[in-house]
CSV table of C-alpha atoms in Angstrom, one decimal:
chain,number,residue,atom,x,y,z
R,1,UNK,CA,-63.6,82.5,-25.0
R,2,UNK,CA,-61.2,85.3,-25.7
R,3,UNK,CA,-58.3,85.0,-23.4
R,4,UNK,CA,-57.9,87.4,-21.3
R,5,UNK,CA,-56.0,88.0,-18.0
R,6,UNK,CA,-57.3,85.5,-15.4
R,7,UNK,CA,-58.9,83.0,-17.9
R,8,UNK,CA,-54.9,82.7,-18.9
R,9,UNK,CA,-54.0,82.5,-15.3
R,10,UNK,CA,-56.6,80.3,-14.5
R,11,UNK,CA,-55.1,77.9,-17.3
R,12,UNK,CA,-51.8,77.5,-16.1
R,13,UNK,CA,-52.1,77.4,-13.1
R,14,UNK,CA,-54.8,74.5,-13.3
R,15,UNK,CA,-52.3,73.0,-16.0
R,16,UNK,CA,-49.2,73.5,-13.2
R,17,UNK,CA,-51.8,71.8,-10.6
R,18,UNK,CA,-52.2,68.7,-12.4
R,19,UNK,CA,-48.5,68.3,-13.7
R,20,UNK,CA,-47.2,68.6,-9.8
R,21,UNK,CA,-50.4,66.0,-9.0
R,22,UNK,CA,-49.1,63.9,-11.9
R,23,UNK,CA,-45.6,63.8,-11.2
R,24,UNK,CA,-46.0,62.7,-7.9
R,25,UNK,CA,-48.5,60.1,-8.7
R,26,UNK,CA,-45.9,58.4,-11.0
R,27,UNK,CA,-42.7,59.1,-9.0
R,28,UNK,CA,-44.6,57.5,-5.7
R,29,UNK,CA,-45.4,54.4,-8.8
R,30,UNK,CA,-42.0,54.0,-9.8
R,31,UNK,CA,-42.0,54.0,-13.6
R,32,UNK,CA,-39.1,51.9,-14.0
R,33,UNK,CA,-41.3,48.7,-14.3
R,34,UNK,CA,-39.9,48.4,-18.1
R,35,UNK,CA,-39.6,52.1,-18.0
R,36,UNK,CA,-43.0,52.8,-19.4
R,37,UNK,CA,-45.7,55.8,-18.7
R,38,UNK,CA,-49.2,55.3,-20.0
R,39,UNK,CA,-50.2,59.1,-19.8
R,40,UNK,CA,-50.1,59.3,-23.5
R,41,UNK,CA,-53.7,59.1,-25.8
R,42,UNK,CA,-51.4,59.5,-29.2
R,43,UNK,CA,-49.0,56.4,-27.5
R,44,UNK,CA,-51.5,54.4,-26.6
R,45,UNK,CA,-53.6,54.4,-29.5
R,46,UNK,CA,-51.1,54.2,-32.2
R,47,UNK,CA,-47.9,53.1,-30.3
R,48,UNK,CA,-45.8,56.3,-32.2
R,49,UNK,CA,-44.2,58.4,-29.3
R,50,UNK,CA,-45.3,62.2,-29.9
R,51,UNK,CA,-43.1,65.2,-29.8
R,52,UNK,CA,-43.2,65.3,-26.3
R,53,UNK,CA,-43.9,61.6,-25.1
R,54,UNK,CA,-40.8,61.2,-21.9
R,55,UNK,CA,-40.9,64.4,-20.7
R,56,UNK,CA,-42.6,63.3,-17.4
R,57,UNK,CA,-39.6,60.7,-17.1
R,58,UNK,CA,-37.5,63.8,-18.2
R,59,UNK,CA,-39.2,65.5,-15.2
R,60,UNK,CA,-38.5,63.3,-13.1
R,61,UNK,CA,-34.7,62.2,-13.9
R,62,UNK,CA,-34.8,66.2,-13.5
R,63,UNK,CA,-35.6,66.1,-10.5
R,64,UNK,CA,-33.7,63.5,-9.0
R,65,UNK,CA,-30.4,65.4,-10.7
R,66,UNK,CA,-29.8,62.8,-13.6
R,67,UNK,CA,-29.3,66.1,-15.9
R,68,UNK,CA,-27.6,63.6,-19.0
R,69,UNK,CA,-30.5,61.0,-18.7
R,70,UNK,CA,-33.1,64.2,-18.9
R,71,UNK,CA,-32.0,65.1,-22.0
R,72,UNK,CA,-31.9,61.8,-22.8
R,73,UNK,CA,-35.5,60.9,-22.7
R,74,UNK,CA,-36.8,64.0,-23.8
R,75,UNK,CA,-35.0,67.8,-23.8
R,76,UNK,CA,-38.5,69.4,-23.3
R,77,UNK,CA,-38.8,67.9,-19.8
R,78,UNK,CA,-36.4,71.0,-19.5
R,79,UNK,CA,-39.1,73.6,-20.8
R,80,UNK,CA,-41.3,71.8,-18.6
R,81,UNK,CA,-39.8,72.1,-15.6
R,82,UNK,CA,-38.7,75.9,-16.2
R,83,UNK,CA,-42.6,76.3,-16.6
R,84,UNK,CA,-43.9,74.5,-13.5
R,85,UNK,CA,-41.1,76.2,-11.7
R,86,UNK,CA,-41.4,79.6,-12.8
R,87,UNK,CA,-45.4,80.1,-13.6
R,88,UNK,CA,-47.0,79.9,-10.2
R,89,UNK,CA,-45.0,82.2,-8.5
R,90,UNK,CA,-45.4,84.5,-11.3
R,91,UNK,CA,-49.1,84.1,-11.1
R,92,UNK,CA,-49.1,84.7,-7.5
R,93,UNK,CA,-47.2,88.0,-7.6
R,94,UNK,CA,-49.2,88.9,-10.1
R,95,UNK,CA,-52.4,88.8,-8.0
R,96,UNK,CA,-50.9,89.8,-5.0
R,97,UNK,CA,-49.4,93.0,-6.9
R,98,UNK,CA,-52.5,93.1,-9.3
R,99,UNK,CA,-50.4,93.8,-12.3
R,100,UNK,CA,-50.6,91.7,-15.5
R,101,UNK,CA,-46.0,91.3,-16.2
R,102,UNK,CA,-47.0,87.7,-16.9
R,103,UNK,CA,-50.0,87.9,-19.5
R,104,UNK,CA,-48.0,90.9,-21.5
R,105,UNK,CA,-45.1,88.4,-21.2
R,106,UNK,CA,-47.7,86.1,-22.7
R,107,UNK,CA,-48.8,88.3,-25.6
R,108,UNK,CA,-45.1,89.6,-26.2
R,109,UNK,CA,-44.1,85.8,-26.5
R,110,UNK,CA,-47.1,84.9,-28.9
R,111,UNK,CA,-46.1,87.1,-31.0
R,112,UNK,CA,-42.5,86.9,-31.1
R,113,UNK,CA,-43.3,83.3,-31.9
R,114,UNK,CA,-45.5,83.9,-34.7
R,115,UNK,CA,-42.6,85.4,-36.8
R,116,UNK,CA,-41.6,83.2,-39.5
R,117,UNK,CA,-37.9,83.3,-38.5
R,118,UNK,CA,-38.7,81.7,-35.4
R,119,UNK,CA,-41.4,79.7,-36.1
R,120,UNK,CA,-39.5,77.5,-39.4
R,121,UNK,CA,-36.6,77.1,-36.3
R,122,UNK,CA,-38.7,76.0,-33.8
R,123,UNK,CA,-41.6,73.9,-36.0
R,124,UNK,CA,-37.7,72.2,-37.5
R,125,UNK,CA,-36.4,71.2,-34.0
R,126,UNK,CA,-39.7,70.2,-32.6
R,127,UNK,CA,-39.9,67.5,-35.6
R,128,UNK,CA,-36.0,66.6,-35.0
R,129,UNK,CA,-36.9,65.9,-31.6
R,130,UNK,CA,-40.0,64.0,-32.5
R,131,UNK,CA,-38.1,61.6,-35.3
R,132,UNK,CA,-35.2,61.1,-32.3
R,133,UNK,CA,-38.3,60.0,-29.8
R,134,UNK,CA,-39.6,57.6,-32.7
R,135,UNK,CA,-35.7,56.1,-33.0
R,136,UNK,CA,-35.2,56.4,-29.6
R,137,UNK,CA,-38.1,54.1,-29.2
R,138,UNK,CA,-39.4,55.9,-26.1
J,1,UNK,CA,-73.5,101.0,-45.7
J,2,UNK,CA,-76.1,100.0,-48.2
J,3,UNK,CA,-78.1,97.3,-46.3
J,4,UNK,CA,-78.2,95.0,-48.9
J,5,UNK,CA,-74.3,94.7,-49.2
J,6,UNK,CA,-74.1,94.1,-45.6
J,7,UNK,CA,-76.5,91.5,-46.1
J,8,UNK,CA,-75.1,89.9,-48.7
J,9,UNK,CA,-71.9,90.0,-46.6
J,10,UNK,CA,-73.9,88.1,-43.5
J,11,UNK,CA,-75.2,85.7,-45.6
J,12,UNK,CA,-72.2,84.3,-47.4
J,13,UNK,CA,-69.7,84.7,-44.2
J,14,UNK,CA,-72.5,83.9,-40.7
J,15,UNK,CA,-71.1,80.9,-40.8
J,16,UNK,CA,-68.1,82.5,-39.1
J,17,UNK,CA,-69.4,84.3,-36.4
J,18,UNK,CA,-71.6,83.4,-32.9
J,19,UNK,CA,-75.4,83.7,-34.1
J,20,UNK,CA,-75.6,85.9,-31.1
J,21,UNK,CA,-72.8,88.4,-32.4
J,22,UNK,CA,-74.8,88.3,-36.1
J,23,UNK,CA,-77.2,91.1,-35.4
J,24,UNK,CA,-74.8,92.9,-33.5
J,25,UNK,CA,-72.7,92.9,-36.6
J,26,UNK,CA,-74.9,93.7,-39.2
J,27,UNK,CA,-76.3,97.0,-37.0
J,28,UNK,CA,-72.6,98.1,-37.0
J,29,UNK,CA,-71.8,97.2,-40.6
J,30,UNK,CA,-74.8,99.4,-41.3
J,31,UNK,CA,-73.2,102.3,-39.5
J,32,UNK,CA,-70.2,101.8,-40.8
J,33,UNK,CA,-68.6,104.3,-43.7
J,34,UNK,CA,-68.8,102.9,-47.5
J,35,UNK,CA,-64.8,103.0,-48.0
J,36,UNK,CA,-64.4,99.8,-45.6
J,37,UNK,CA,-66.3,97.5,-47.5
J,38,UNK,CA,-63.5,97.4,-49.9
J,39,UNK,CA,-61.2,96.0,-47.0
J,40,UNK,CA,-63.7,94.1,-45.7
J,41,UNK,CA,-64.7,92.2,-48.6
J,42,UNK,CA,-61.3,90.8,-49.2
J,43,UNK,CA,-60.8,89.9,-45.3
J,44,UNK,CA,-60.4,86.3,-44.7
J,45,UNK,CA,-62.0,84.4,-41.8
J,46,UNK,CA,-61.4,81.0,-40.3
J,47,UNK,CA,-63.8,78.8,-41.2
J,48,UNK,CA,-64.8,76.4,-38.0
J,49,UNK,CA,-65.1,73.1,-40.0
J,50,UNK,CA,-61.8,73.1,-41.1
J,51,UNK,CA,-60.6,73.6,-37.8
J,52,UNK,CA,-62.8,71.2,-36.2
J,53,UNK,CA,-61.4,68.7,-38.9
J,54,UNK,CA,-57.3,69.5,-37.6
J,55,UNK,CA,-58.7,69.3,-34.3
J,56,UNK,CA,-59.6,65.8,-34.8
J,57,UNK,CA,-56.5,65.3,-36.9
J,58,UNK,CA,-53.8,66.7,-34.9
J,59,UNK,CA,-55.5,68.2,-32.0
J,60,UNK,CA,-52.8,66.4,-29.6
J,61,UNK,CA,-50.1,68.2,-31.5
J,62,UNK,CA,-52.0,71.7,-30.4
J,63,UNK,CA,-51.9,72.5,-35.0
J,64,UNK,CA,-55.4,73.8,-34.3
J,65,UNK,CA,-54.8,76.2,-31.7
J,66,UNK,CA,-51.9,77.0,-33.4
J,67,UNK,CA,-53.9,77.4,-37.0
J,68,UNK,CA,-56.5,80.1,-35.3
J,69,UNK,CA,-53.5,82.0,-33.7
J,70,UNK,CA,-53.5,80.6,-30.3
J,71,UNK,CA,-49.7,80.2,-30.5
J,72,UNK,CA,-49.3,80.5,-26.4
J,73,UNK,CA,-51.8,77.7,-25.9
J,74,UNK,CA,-51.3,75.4,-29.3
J,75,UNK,CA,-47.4,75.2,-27.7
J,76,UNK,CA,-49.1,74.0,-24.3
J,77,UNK,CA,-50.7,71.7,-26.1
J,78,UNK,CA,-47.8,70.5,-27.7
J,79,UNK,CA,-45.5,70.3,-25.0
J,80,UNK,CA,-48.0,68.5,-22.9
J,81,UNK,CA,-49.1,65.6,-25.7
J,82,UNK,CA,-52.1,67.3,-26.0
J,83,UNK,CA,-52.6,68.1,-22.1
J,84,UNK,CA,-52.3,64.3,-21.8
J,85,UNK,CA,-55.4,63.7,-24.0
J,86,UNK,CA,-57.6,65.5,-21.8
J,87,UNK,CA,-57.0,69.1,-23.6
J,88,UNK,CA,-57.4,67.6,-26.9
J,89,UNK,CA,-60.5,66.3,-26.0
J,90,UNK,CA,-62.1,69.2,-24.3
J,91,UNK,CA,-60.5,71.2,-27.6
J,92,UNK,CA,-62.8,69.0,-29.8
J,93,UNK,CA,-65.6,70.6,-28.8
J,94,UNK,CA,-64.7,73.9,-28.1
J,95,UNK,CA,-63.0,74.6,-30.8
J,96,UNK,CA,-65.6,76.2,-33.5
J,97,UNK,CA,-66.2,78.3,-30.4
J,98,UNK,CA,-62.7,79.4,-30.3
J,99,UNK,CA,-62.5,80.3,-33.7
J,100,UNK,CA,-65.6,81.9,-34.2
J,101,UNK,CA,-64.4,84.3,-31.5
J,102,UNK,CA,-61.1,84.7,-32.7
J,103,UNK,CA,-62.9,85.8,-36.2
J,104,UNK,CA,-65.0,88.2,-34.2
J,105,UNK,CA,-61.8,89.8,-33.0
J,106,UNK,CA,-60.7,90.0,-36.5
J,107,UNK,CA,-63.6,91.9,-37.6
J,108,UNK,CA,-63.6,93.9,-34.8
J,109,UNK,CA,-60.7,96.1,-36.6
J,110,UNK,CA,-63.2,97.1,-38.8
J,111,UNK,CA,-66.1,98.0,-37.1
């Protein structure tokens, strides 16, 4: 299971399949029903909101230009987005010009990530964000 | 090496590797020049319960990817709740797997 070029591929772009899929299949629901999503196990189970629980809402606010309320539910609908966005068309012109910009990109990322510097940041915010969520009462 | 050094290395640290890459391993640890087992001794591996236990644990945070140095993917993990409990899941039982491999890398400096 070492990663490699196409298995990484493969992953996102299965992973940007079934968050377009998803996002449709709630925005055609209407979530506002007492503004709820059941796509969470952690949720459901326990009824804590995890770090990223609202980011489809966030998604979807997103997308319908409600930029305030997106950050509102949950800042990394914006990540998200960038992601689903950016990703496939990476992937494509990746295959089409068979080079590998986006796995390096990968690799490059990884590791800039795995510095402690940006790691204590990041693993700070992320738990910020998660304690708002929990207030928040998402 | 001296065979029965690279045995003693298989015996107390298999549990880290594929039982297909074992053999594999051992040939090549034979080969391999007496100054590395110094290195090699000292190396630290994974071990494949412990992650299996964090998977269970906090496997929809993506802390076991991130704990056998899949940053890229434990982040997906995270950012997705897990990949909606489906990832987390499917990361339960391929975990061990994952971390066997990644060891495998590890000692592939060596050999």
């Amino acid at each position: 299971m070492t990663l490699n070029r196409n298995k990484l591929y493969w992953i996102l772009f299965t992973a940007c399949t079934v968050g377009y899929v998803w996002i449709y299949f709630i925005s055609e629901k209407q979530f506002t029903e007492n503004n709820q999503i059941n796509g969470c196990l952690i949720k459901h189970f326990t009824n804590i909101p995890c770090p990223s629980c609202g980011s489809s809402r966030s998604v979807i606010s997103l997308l319908n230009g409600d930029f305030i309320v997106a950050l509102n539910f949950n800042p990394i609908g914006y990540i998200i987005v960038l992601t689903m966005l950016v990703a496939p068309v990476w992937i494509i012109m990746d295959t089409i010009t068979k080079t590998n910009s986006l796995f390096n990109f990968y690799l490059k990322t990884e590791n800039y990530l795995k510095k402690l510097k940006v790691a204590i940041p990041l693993i700070l915010i992320i738990i910020m964000n998660w304690i708002w969520n929990i207030t928040k009462g998402l | 090496m001296d065979a029965q050094k690279v045995d003693m290395f298989i015996m107390s640290n298999g549990k880290f590797f594929e039982s297909h890459h074992i053999n594999d391993i051992r040939e090549r640890l034979i080969a391999l020049d007496e100054s590395k087992w110094a290195i090699l001794s000292t190396t630290q591996f994974k071990d494949p319960t412990t992650t299996i236990i964090v998977s269970l644990l906090a496997g929809g945070l993506g802390i076991d990817r991130f704990m056998i140095g899949d940053t890229g993917l434990g982040v997906g993990k995270l950012l997705t709740c897990g990949g909606m409990g489906i990832w987390t899941i499917i990361d339960w039982f391929m975990i061990q797997k994952a971390t066997r491999e990644k060891n495998m890398q590890k000692i592939q400096q060596f050999l």
